[in-house]
């Protein structure tokens, strides 16, 4: 059994959108005989991009899984999405991979999302390999990519092969370690050739460097190397493998996925040098007391699994994807969801292969499997045979942009909420909340495209169409002038009349003080029991300010005089009087509009700081200061919310996708006069419409 785990590999293909991860996966599946033709992303016939939204966009949206076998090894490939809109679906899967293959666009090099993926590898302590792909394309360059990868992935890069021929003439490669050269026939078949004469020196030098790099990892080898003794290929391989497992460096391979060049090298590398679940070793869980517990990839131990993804089907229900960390899981059984403290039962153990699911009879540690219809289980949960331990779940990626959503048809109000609730189970990169004040439902995510794709998914899966709009800003109103006014309500109609009369002083309060009410009535000119009614009248009216109907804040109302009628006065009448008094006061108390100001923290590469600061000015922002953190600059600023609602795409274009930001509400501040006028006109016009 441990032999089966030893030959198991879980490899995540990671990197920037469009680098060729899905295409490379298709080439590997074709070469491994899993498929009988080479799937193409543009033709929408790949095994990995099978969802309708993926074929429509010709890019991956979710992580797909499939197994292939090669030379008695069983490899689960995880094809993750590289686009930042869908990166959350990649990030949740990285922790259950044992290694990462960074697929690099040989033309564009490692872009922003490659850096993000690189950071995930470091965070999860995963070994990696760099696959420079698309080397058949015009303006591709292996060497440039290798040096760029070093800084993008923050790791030493050690090439183990060199391309033969460039761009259209890329036809094969030299394996630096074995010193052998190969040419490919376009279908992945390699034929041994002589090393091209003009490459001989370069290859010899690279081999020398390679040996030196590896020798440095082991004292015995280093001694031999320095003494000029011969180091055998076996010795090199053992130390090289250890170097890969310890992530001392990332080896680099050159490929063309479409021309199927280098696929065999990728296969052999994964088998020979990438870690098995046994190499990955123990996981750390916590017990009920928060103490650390070691969970070993031991097939005889009690079962423990970590749920890293959930797929929701409107008919078949929920599918929970998890990695078996420890123990052997049978084809059916009872398990404990420790996170939710819920007993679960499954009657079928499944293996995912692209869009298909196959039933299997057992799963060893390291296996990526799925079960359907668990009642309480969601992404991030720990499942066990009964032991109360939990694998720490990574925090979901924080959303960066919010939109107001609503059903296209009013009748779908309930249906859309139900649909979104289900989609949230599947996509931890989304967040939903209700803004009571603006009466809007806000869906937040990684970008506009993320939200639009979610809308597409909801339409397909749940048959509800939704509208997406920029959220409304929750403005406020306040007052700049102190004023004393009367509010009198007198009505004579048939029997009982209504009478209430109060004098109030309305005055501004400092920022953030909200609303205060003071009773200064003397001599019982308004009876005690009617005072709360006056306050209620003021309070109610002030939720609907006179400028544009926004709630009024930061003011004090003092009631200091009034009169009453022994028969006609009532609580109702004094409430109305309070309300009239407030409205009279608001008219002349120089009402002004307030807007929410956000504290924004933007993290960007140094060379983008100038642009960011300039842009902050144009957004009426105020830069508070700068900081630096791992080679990036952090700019802290206060910016009006209305100016930053669509910041995510702008930041992305200013920084080539290398910027991130967080924001939180800080305080309310006055809107400048001319702008205030425009907002008031717009809001009032919207209300009339
Ligand atoms: N010429 C050439 N084109 C390639 C190669 N690999 C991929 N492509 C093309 O590049 C485009 C993007 O490839 P994908 O495989 O979808 O890229 P991806 O990395 O999966 O992208 P995301 O799913 O968005 O993360 C497709 O049109 C592929 O045909 C290659 O080696 N050579
Ligand atoms: Mg893809």
XYZ file of C-alpha atoms and ligand atoms in Angstrom:
722
model
C 0.000 0.000 0.000
C 2.734 2.435 0.858
C 4.161 1.646 -2.594
C 0.907 3.017 -4.040
C 1.304 6.223 -2.067
C 4.966 6.477 -3.022
C 4.037 6.550 -6.708
C 1.259 9.087 -6.208
C 1.704 12.708 -7.294
C -0.587 15.718 -6.833
C 0.586 18.502 -9.097
C -1.089 21.893 -9.429
C -0.554 23.732 -12.710
C -0.346 27.373 -11.727
C 0.452 30.739 -13.235
C -0.848 33.642 -15.239
C -4.002 33.354 -17.344
C -3.302 32.279 -20.912
C 0.157 30.843 -20.184
C -1.035 27.462 -21.433
C -1.879 25.445 -18.300
C -5.014 23.903 -19.747
C -3.323 23.296 -23.087
C -0.368 21.653 -21.360
C -2.741 19.472 -19.332
C -4.470 18.403 -22.572
C -1.111 17.560 -24.140
C -0.197 15.474 -21.102
C -3.537 13.666 -21.083
C -3.235 12.932 -24.791
C 0.317 11.691 -24.448
C -0.613 9.571 -21.423
C -3.435 7.998 -23.408
C -6.234 9.373 -21.204
C -7.705 11.096 -24.262
C -7.506 10.023 -27.877
C -7.214 13.480 -29.374
C -5.545 16.725 -28.345
C -8.103 19.097 -26.821
C -7.883 22.759 -27.809
C -9.014 25.671 -25.661
C -10.080 27.701 -28.720
C -12.232 24.860 -29.983
C -13.881 24.428 -26.596
C -13.180 20.699 -26.591
C -10.762 20.357 -23.689
C -11.303 17.929 -20.842
C -10.304 20.531 -18.274
C -12.295 23.632 -19.352
C -15.639 21.867 -19.573
C -17.999 24.350 -17.956
C -20.093 26.403 -20.388
C -18.715 29.651 -18.899
C -15.191 28.341 -19.536
C -15.785 27.354 -23.139
C -17.497 30.691 -23.752
C -14.597 32.700 -22.330
C -11.894 30.285 -23.494
C -10.249 30.358 -20.104
C -10.381 28.363 -16.900
C -12.733 29.535 -14.186
C -12.515 26.626 -11.784
C -9.803 24.180 -10.886
C -10.231 20.888 -12.762
C -8.876 17.531 -11.714
C -7.865 14.480 -13.644
C -5.602 11.481 -13.176
C -3.188 9.925 -15.605
C -0.687 7.148 -15.163
C 2.830 7.122 -16.499
C 5.521 4.554 -15.780
C 3.616 3.029 -12.858
C 3.013 6.447 -11.283
C -0.449 7.909 -10.781
C -0.615 11.650 -11.106
C -3.534 13.899 -10.256
C -3.265 17.076 -12.283
C -5.003 20.164 -10.980
C -5.521 22.743 -13.700
C -6.064 26.017 -11.874
C -7.390 29.288 -13.300
C -4.769 32.026 -13.702
C -7.032 35.025 -14.237
C -7.208 37.205 -11.150
C -11.008 37.168 -11.291
C -10.972 33.436 -10.641
C -7.785 33.107 -8.649
C -9.656 32.300 -5.452
C -10.608 28.944 -7.024
C -6.905 28.271 -7.571
C -5.767 29.409 -4.163
C -8.092 27.100 -2.245
C -6.654 24.101 -4.120
C -2.930 24.799 -3.691
C -2.772 23.513 -0.098
C -3.943 20.048 -1.195
C -1.365 19.800 -3.989
C 2.018 18.360 -3.103
C 3.848 20.430 -5.676
C 3.301 23.245 -8.131
C 4.209 23.497 -11.788
C 4.446 27.154 -12.759
C 3.500 27.405 -16.402
C 5.098 30.522 -17.875
C 4.174 32.245 -21.110
C 7.463 32.126 -23.049
C 6.566 35.428 -24.742
C 5.235 37.546 -21.881
C 7.205 35.922 -19.075
C 5.944 35.505 -15.521
C 3.172 38.074 -15.046
C 1.412 39.280 -11.932
C -0.574 36.143 -11.211
C 2.585 34.044 -11.480
C 3.910 36.092 -8.575
C 0.689 35.417 -6.652
C 0.973 31.695 -7.336
C 4.632 31.829 -6.318
C 3.634 33.399 -3.019
C 1.129 30.552 -2.482
C 3.898 27.985 -3.011
C 6.059 29.697 -0.409
C 3.127 29.967 1.987
C 2.309 26.262 1.687
C 5.957 25.152 1.556
C 5.447 23.423 -1.772
C 8.218 22.358 -4.125
C 7.873 23.668 -7.656
C 9.006 23.427 -11.233
C 9.019 26.144 -13.869
C 7.669 25.168 -17.277
C 8.469 27.809 -19.864
C 5.782 27.188 -22.466
C 4.812 28.649 -25.857
C 8.449 28.585 -26.952
C 7.226 28.052 -30.540
C 5.705 31.551 -30.486
C 7.224 34.631 -32.048
C 9.303 36.719 -29.615
C 9.450 33.908 -27.067
C 12.701 33.637 -25.163
C 13.696 30.977 -22.659
C 16.639 32.816 -21.058
C 14.708 36.039 -20.476
C 11.904 34.056 -18.839
C 14.299 32.225 -16.563
C 15.845 35.390 -15.188
C 12.416 37.010 -14.784
C 11.135 33.941 -12.914
C 13.871 34.255 -10.350
C 12.470 37.532 -9.029
C 8.804 36.743 -9.726
C 8.893 33.471 -7.785
C 11.568 34.564 -5.293
C 13.554 31.407 -5.887
C 16.705 30.237 -7.563
C 15.833 28.734 -10.954
C 17.881 25.802 -12.235
C 17.264 24.932 -15.924
C 17.435 21.207 -16.613
C 16.971 21.559 -20.357
C 17.584 24.077 -23.111
C 15.447 24.676 -26.192
C 16.844 23.772 -29.595
C 15.742 26.382 -32.104
C 13.662 29.453 -31.407
C 10.130 30.583 -32.195
C 8.906 28.820 -35.334
C 12.081 26.726 -35.364
C 11.705 25.444 -31.819
C 11.906 21.746 -32.481
C 13.530 20.035 -29.538
C 15.643 20.297 -26.448
C 18.862 19.311 -24.773
C 18.599 17.556 -21.434
C 21.388 19.241 -19.511
C 21.747 16.500 -16.916
C 22.016 13.582 -19.313
C 23.663 15.699 -22.010
C 21.295 14.209 -24.588
C 19.427 16.106 -27.305
C 16.006 15.281 -28.764
C 13.870 16.413 -31.646
C 10.071 16.102 -31.609
C 7.715 15.024 -34.331
C 4.768 17.284 -33.448
C 2.896 14.520 -31.677
C 5.118 14.323 -28.674
C 7.465 11.616 -29.934
C 11.133 12.368 -29.322
C 14.058 11.162 -31.430
C 17.605 11.368 -30.161
C 19.806 13.752 -32.159
C 23.303 15.150 -31.738
C 23.639 18.300 -29.721
C 23.731 21.102 -32.307
C 27.369 22.186 -32.653
C 26.589 25.798 -31.863
C 25.067 24.770 -28.521
C 27.854 22.494 -27.309
C 29.725 25.127 -25.286
C 26.557 26.523 -23.780
C 25.387 23.052 -22.727
C 28.762 22.146 -21.225
C 28.743 25.358 -19.228
C 25.152 24.772 -18.070
C 25.996 21.243 -16.959
C 28.971 22.584 -15.002
C 26.722 25.146 -13.326
C 24.104 22.506 -12.660
C 26.594 20.203 -10.946
C 27.906 23.084 -8.883
C 24.382 24.093 -7.848
C 23.579 20.564 -6.726
C 26.924 19.888 -5.087
C 26.403 22.933 -2.897
C 23.463 21.179 -1.284
C 25.482 18.292 0.109
C 28.813 18.534 1.931
C 30.137 15.192 0.638
C 29.305 16.114 -2.925
C 30.768 19.565 -2.506
C 34.032 18.076 -1.278
C 34.171 15.739 -4.251
C 33.366 18.623 -6.564
C 36.057 20.839 -5.123
C 38.593 17.989 -5.230
C 37.715 17.606 -8.900
C 36.442 14.048 -8.373
C 33.783 12.551 -10.643
C 30.228 12.802 -9.267
C 28.038 9.999 -10.584
C 24.678 10.664 -12.213
C 22.981 8.711 -9.408
C 24.587 10.831 -6.716
C 23.532 13.935 -8.566
C 19.967 12.690 -8.924
C 19.555 11.879 -5.233
C 20.781 15.273 -4.103
C 18.889 17.023 -6.879
C 15.667 15.341 -5.756
C 16.269 16.348 -2.156
C 16.923 19.895 -3.359
C 13.610 19.877 -5.236
C 11.700 18.470 -2.247
C 13.227 21.049 0.090
C 12.352 23.743 -2.472
C 15.971 24.902 -2.480
C 15.328 25.943 -6.091
C 12.822 25.420 -8.886
C 14.109 23.429 -11.864
C 13.061 24.761 -15.262
C 11.867 22.894 -18.352
C 11.078 24.236 -21.842
C 7.918 23.221 -23.717
C 5.449 23.926 -26.436
C 2.108 22.490 -25.369
C 0.565 22.896 -28.811
C 3.527 21.261 -30.592
C 3.876 18.710 -27.787
C 7.552 19.439 -27.243
C 8.987 18.541 -23.849
C 5.910 16.749 -22.544
C 7.937 13.587 -21.868
C 10.443 15.644 -19.880
C 7.581 17.000 -17.773
C 6.320 13.432 -17.228
C 9.687 12.107 -16.146
C 10.380 15.086 -13.952
C 7.099 14.662 -12.090
C 7.686 10.934 -11.579
C 11.333 11.117 -10.617
C 11.606 14.322 -8.661
C 8.268 15.649 -7.463
C 7.093 14.646 -3.995
C 4.640 11.884 -3.172
C 2.249 12.336 -0.237
C 4.821 10.385 1.804
C 7.546 12.856 0.871
C 5.238 15.649 1.868
C 4.948 13.879 5.206
C 2.959 14.900 8.243
C 0.216 17.509 8.407
C -0.517 19.535 11.493
C -4.008 19.628 12.921
C -5.353 21.053 16.172
C -7.393 19.175 18.742
C -10.367 20.445 20.734
C -8.011 22.216 23.180
C -6.184 23.971 20.395
C -3.109 21.739 20.868
C -1.202 20.691 17.761
C -1.688 17.112 16.591
C 0.350 15.367 13.918
C -1.608 13.659 11.134
C 0.504 11.226 9.107
C -0.120 9.943 5.591
C -0.499 6.471 7.095
C -3.026 4.173 5.384
C -3.542 2.257 8.650
C -4.319 5.345 10.741
C -7.784 6.719 11.396
C -9.291 8.587 8.457
C -8.804 12.341 8.257
C -9.683 14.460 5.233
C -9.689 18.151 4.370
C -12.463 19.626 2.232
C -10.955 22.149 -0.178
C -13.748 22.661 -2.703
C -17.496 22.339 -3.110
C -19.462 22.032 -6.330
C -23.155 22.811 -6.287
C -25.544 21.190 -8.682
C -29.158 22.368 -8.582
C -30.384 18.793 -9.022
C -27.696 16.445 -7.730
C -26.951 18.659 -4.715
C -23.599 19.300 -3.186
C -20.358 17.598 -4.110
C -17.580 17.906 -1.517
C -14.016 17.547 -2.788
C -11.407 16.597 -0.241
C -7.947 15.243 0.164
C -7.431 12.161 2.261
C -4.705 13.238 4.678
C -4.584 10.074 6.741
C -6.150 6.591 6.791
C -7.916 4.668 4.075
C -11.454 5.591 3.138
C -13.836 2.873 1.988
C -16.507 3.107 -0.684
C -19.175 4.164 1.819
C -19.400 5.008 5.468
C -20.064 7.312 8.377
C -17.733 10.193 9.013
C -17.592 13.116 11.399
C -17.445 16.687 10.226
C -15.409 18.035 13.132
C -15.677 21.677 12.042
C -19.486 21.575 12.043
C -19.775 18.892 14.745
C -22.041 16.940 12.456
C -22.259 13.244 11.685
C -22.240 12.692 7.944
C -22.803 9.648 5.792
C -21.751 8.931 2.227
C -22.790 6.041 0.068
C -20.446 6.531 -2.877
C -16.806 7.453 -3.053
C -15.991 9.391 -6.220
C -12.959 10.313 -8.232
C -13.179 13.431 -10.399
C -11.991 13.254 -13.991
C -12.748 16.542 -15.723
C -16.524 16.767 -15.874
C -16.972 13.060 -15.125
C -17.156 11.358 -11.770
C -16.199 7.716 -11.349
C -17.060 5.587 -8.365
C -14.069 4.062 -6.646
C -13.831 1.537 -3.845
C -11.175 3.057 -1.623
C -8.867 6.020 -1.241
C -5.375 6.132 0.286
C -3.686 9.106 1.932
C -2.915 11.708 -0.681
C -5.975 10.885 -2.788
C -8.144 13.698 -4.092
C -11.713 12.381 -3.940
C -15.297 13.556 -3.666
C -18.549 12.524 -2.041
C -22.032 13.803 -2.745
C -24.841 15.082 -0.578
C -23.131 15.697 2.749
C -25.648 17.778 4.639
C -23.504 20.266 6.566
C -20.093 20.032 4.957
C -18.544 23.038 3.244
C -15.139 24.110 1.966
C -12.542 24.347 4.738
C -14.082 21.625 6.928
C -12.223 18.665 8.392
C -13.725 15.189 8.117
C -12.544 12.327 10.317
C -13.436 8.824 11.406
C -14.491 10.281 14.766
C -11.379 11.953 16.161
C -11.907 15.596 17.052
C -9.084 17.246 15.157
C -9.151 20.005 12.600
C -6.835 20.927 9.774
C -6.526 24.731 9.776
C -8.390 26.162 6.789
C -6.817 29.043 4.873
C -8.730 32.322 5.042
C -10.799 33.069 1.932
C -9.403 35.753 -0.366
C -10.900 39.111 0.569
C -13.150 40.620 -2.114
C -11.916 43.771 -3.830
C -14.985 45.129 -5.545
C -18.705 45.253 -4.789
C -21.794 45.440 -6.955
C -25.459 45.854 -6.228
C -27.385 42.940 -7.620
C -31.070 42.382 -8.179
C -33.198 39.898 -10.091
C -34.220 40.981 -13.614
C -37.740 39.948 -12.782
C -39.261 41.192 -9.518
C -40.826 37.746 -8.958
C -37.390 36.158 -8.673
C -36.441 37.935 -5.439
C -36.518 34.753 -3.325
C -35.107 32.569 -6.045
C -32.065 34.761 -6.552
C -31.197 34.753 -2.875
C -31.414 30.997 -2.761
C -29.251 30.718 -5.889
C -26.586 33.069 -4.565
C -26.548 31.283 -1.236
C -25.707 28.076 -3.097
C -23.101 29.744 -5.310
C -21.427 31.126 -2.175
C -20.916 27.544 -0.999
C -19.045 26.868 -4.199
C -17.094 30.117 -4.494
C -15.387 31.306 -1.320
C -14.118 34.385 -3.179
C -17.629 35.861 -3.088
C -19.365 37.685 -0.243
C -22.980 38.700 0.029
C -24.520 41.324 2.255
C -27.630 43.392 2.553
C -27.249 47.180 2.908
C -30.321 48.125 4.891
C -29.829 51.809 4.313
C -29.661 51.739 0.542
C -31.923 48.679 0.446
C -29.473 46.976 -1.884
C -28.093 43.462 -2.002
C -24.346 43.705 -2.403
C -22.273 40.950 -3.991
C -18.531 41.403 -3.608
C -15.837 39.499 -5.431
C -12.494 39.614 -7.212
C -13.539 41.797 -10.155
C -16.390 42.764 -12.461
C -15.727 39.708 -14.628
C -15.979 37.511 -11.529
C -19.407 38.934 -10.692
C -20.565 38.772 -14.330
C -19.460 35.158 -14.591
C -21.296 34.404 -11.366
C -24.412 35.907 -12.968
C -23.912 33.636 -16.000
C -23.526 30.631 -13.722
C -26.641 31.518 -11.747
C -28.629 31.866 -14.949
C -27.427 28.476 -16.190
C -27.670 26.560 -12.936
C -30.741 28.140 -11.346
C -32.444 29.845 -14.234
C -32.559 33.300 -12.638
C -31.317 36.355 -14.508
C -29.708 39.104 -12.473
C -28.798 42.755 -12.947
C -25.458 44.158 -11.820
C -25.041 47.823 -10.858
C -22.572 50.033 -9.029
C -23.697 50.165 -5.404
C -25.323 53.284 -4.053
C -23.280 55.326 -1.628
C -24.824 55.753 1.816
C -24.654 59.540 2.130
C -25.687 61.406 5.290
C -26.868 64.910 6.046
C -25.896 67.223 8.874
C -26.221 70.876 9.891
C -23.799 73.769 10.177
C -25.944 76.392 11.975
C -27.636 76.571 15.358
C -31.292 77.551 15.166
C -34.403 77.755 17.389
C -37.834 77.099 15.842
C -41.369 76.201 16.756
C -43.275 73.098 15.686
C -46.969 73.355 16.192
C -49.629 70.849 15.263
C -53.239 71.916 15.653
C -56.201 70.246 14.050
C -59.877 70.634 14.791
C -62.030 67.919 13.315
C -65.375 66.911 14.756
C -65.114 65.686 18.392
C -61.548 65.547 19.710
C -58.986 67.849 18.151
C -55.222 67.388 18.021
C -52.829 69.768 19.685
C -49.080 69.713 20.194
C -46.642 72.602 20.350
C -42.910 72.602 20.963
C -39.913 74.882 20.568
C -36.628 73.234 19.748
C -33.014 74.286 19.391
C -31.159 72.387 16.672
C -27.353 72.639 16.772
C -24.434 70.884 15.090
C -22.350 68.329 17.014
C -18.791 67.214 16.272
C -18.187 64.437 13.708
C -19.283 60.993 14.770
C -21.543 62.062 17.661
C -24.773 60.931 16.002
C -27.979 62.355 17.494
C -28.586 63.751 20.970
C -31.855 64.867 22.503
C -32.065 67.138 25.557
C -35.163 67.955 27.606
C -35.033 71.503 29.059
C -38.725 71.968 29.661
C -39.445 73.804 32.908
C -42.708 74.420 34.662
C -44.483 71.601 32.842
C -45.267 73.674 29.732
C -45.129 70.297 27.973
C -46.178 67.454 30.296
C -43.395 64.933 30.996
C -45.244 62.075 29.318
C -45.288 63.919 25.951
C -41.533 64.642 25.819
C -40.559 61.184 24.468
C -43.144 61.736 21.717
C -41.410 64.976 20.687
C -38.108 63.099 20.562
C -39.678 60.306 18.509
C -41.057 62.861 16.034
C -37.640 64.509 15.611
C -35.874 61.184 15.322
C -38.263 59.838 12.704
C -38.105 62.982 10.570
C -34.348 63.100 10.756
C -34.002 59.733 9.046
C -35.175 61.501 5.931
C -33.052 64.638 5.502
C -34.253 67.631 3.543
C -31.464 67.716 0.969
C -31.950 64.317 -0.613
C -33.627 62.167 2.013
C -30.471 60.779 3.647
C -30.352 60.185 7.419
C -29.217 63.213 9.444
C -26.386 62.798 11.912
C -24.179 64.749 14.320
C -26.701 67.199 15.728
C -28.431 67.920 19.033
C -32.060 68.861 19.544
C -33.058 70.559 22.784
C -36.708 71.064 23.525
C -37.046 74.154 25.777
C -40.569 75.454 25.475
C -44.058 74.593 24.259
C -47.721 74.407 25.194
C -50.457 71.820 25.441
C -54.219 71.429 25.553
C -55.836 69.461 28.351
C -58.236 67.651 26.006
C -56.742 67.751 22.495
C -53.085 66.932 23.307
C -51.869 63.387 22.817
C -48.617 61.547 22.239
C -49.472 61.362 18.555
C -50.017 65.137 18.370
C -46.667 65.866 20.085
C -44.880 63.428 17.827
C -46.232 65.319 14.832
C -45.244 68.613 16.441
C -41.688 67.277 16.960
C -41.548 66.220 13.372
C -42.759 69.639 12.141
C -40.248 71.391 14.382
C -37.397 69.326 12.952
C -38.445 70.038 9.377
C -38.727 73.765 10.091
C -35.288 73.771 11.701
C -33.623 71.710 8.965
C -34.694 74.237 6.334
C -32.649 77.020 7.875
C -29.876 75.188 9.693
C -27.582 75.070 6.619
C -27.890 71.375 5.890
C -24.876 69.798 4.182
C -24.229 66.427 2.583
C -21.743 63.989 4.155
C -20.057 61.130 2.362
C -18.343 57.979 3.669
C -14.564 58.205 3.573
C -12.627 54.970 3.284
C -9.194 54.245 4.628
C -7.430 52.645 1.698
C -4.166 50.764 1.824
C -2.615 50.084 -1.567
C 0.354 47.735 -2.008
C 2.246 48.178 -5.264
C 5.681 47.702 -6.791
C 7.931 50.685 -6.150
C 7.836 51.993 -9.726
C 4.065 52.390 -9.611
C 3.945 54.632 -6.515
C 4.041 57.881 -8.510
C 1.040 56.844 -10.599
C -0.871 55.682 -7.544
C -0.325 58.954 -5.673
C -1.341 61.030 -8.700
C -4.421 58.902 -9.129
C -5.306 59.288 -5.432
C -5.335 63.070 -5.946
C -7.679 62.806 -8.873
C -10.003 60.741 -6.674
C -10.101 63.494 -4.032
C -7.958 61.251 -1.846
C -5.535 62.352 0.850
C -2.338 60.351 1.187
C -1.557 59.709 4.846
C 1.803 58.052 4.461
C 3.897 55.307 2.948
C 5.406 52.090 4.175
C 7.311 49.277 2.578
C 6.870 45.541 2.826
C 8.668 42.782 0.929
C 9.921 44.947 -1.926
C 6.562 46.661 -2.302
C 5.340 50.079 -1.273
C 2.231 50.529 0.814
C 0.361 53.775 0.326
C -2.207 54.669 2.964
C -4.834 57.197 2.024
C -8.285 58.475 2.873
C -10.554 58.453 -0.166
C -14.279 59.158 -0.579
C -16.135 55.901 -1.130
C -17.842 57.166 -4.287
C -14.421 57.630 -5.913
C -13.076 54.199 -5.052
C -16.005 51.902 -5.843
C -14.387 50.835 -9.093
C -10.776 50.995 -7.968
C -9.889 47.337 -8.577
C -9.736 47.438 -12.403
C -7.969 50.822 -12.396
C -5.337 49.636 -9.950
C -4.847 46.551 -12.047
C -4.208 48.582 -15.192
C -1.892 51.022 -13.394
C 0.268 48.214 -12.024
C -0.055 45.478 -14.641
C -2.004 43.453 -12.098
C 0.742 43.717 -9.461
C -1.151 45.890 -7.032
C -3.476 44.877 -4.217
C -5.525 46.968 -1.853
C -7.762 46.785 1.165
C -10.218 49.362 2.376
C -12.423 49.987 5.336
C -14.849 52.647 6.401
C -13.159 55.435 8.345
C -15.598 58.324 8.897
C -18.091 60.666 7.241
C -16.950 63.964 5.795
C -18.601 66.907 4.074
C -18.995 66.677 0.308
C -17.553 69.775 -1.437
C -20.282 72.236 -2.425
C -20.426 71.925 -6.209
C -20.258 68.149 -6.098
C -22.845 68.047 -3.349
C -25.255 69.996 -5.570
C -24.809 67.484 -8.368
C -25.378 64.491 -6.098
C -28.497 66.034 -4.561
C -29.929 66.775 -8.001
C -29.153 63.278 -9.207
C -30.601 61.504 -6.180
C -33.767 63.599 -6.215
C -34.203 63.013 -9.949
C -33.757 59.254 -9.395
C -36.415 59.342 -6.690
C -38.897 61.083 -8.943
C -38.204 58.620 -11.726
N 1.647 28.666 -29.878
C 1.321 28.163 -28.707
N 0.144 28.457 -28.167
C -0.158 27.939 -26.969
C 0.710 27.082 -26.272
N 0.130 26.732 -25.107
C -1.068 27.337 -25.080
N -1.249 28.063 -26.198
C -2.427 28.881 -26.522
O -2.575 29.897 -25.553
C -3.949 30.152 -25.278
C -4.201 30.050 -23.790
O -3.977 28.740 -23.375
P -4.687 28.094 -22.114
O -4.226 26.685 -22.062
O -6.127 28.343 -22.101
O -4.029 28.932 -20.948
P -4.294 28.786 -19.366
O -2.967 28.948 -18.733
O -5.028 27.552 -19.088
O -5.164 30.073 -19.061
P -6.264 30.292 -17.874
O -7.136 29.139 -17.897
O -6.933 31.569 -18.184
O -5.473 30.418 -16.601
C -4.722 29.146 -26.084
O -5.185 29.779 -27.234
C -3.707 28.087 -26.437
O -3.945 27.448 -27.656
C 1.970 26.780 -26.878
O 2.809 26.058 -26.342
N 2.217 27.337 -28.088
Mg -6.801 27.189 -18.218
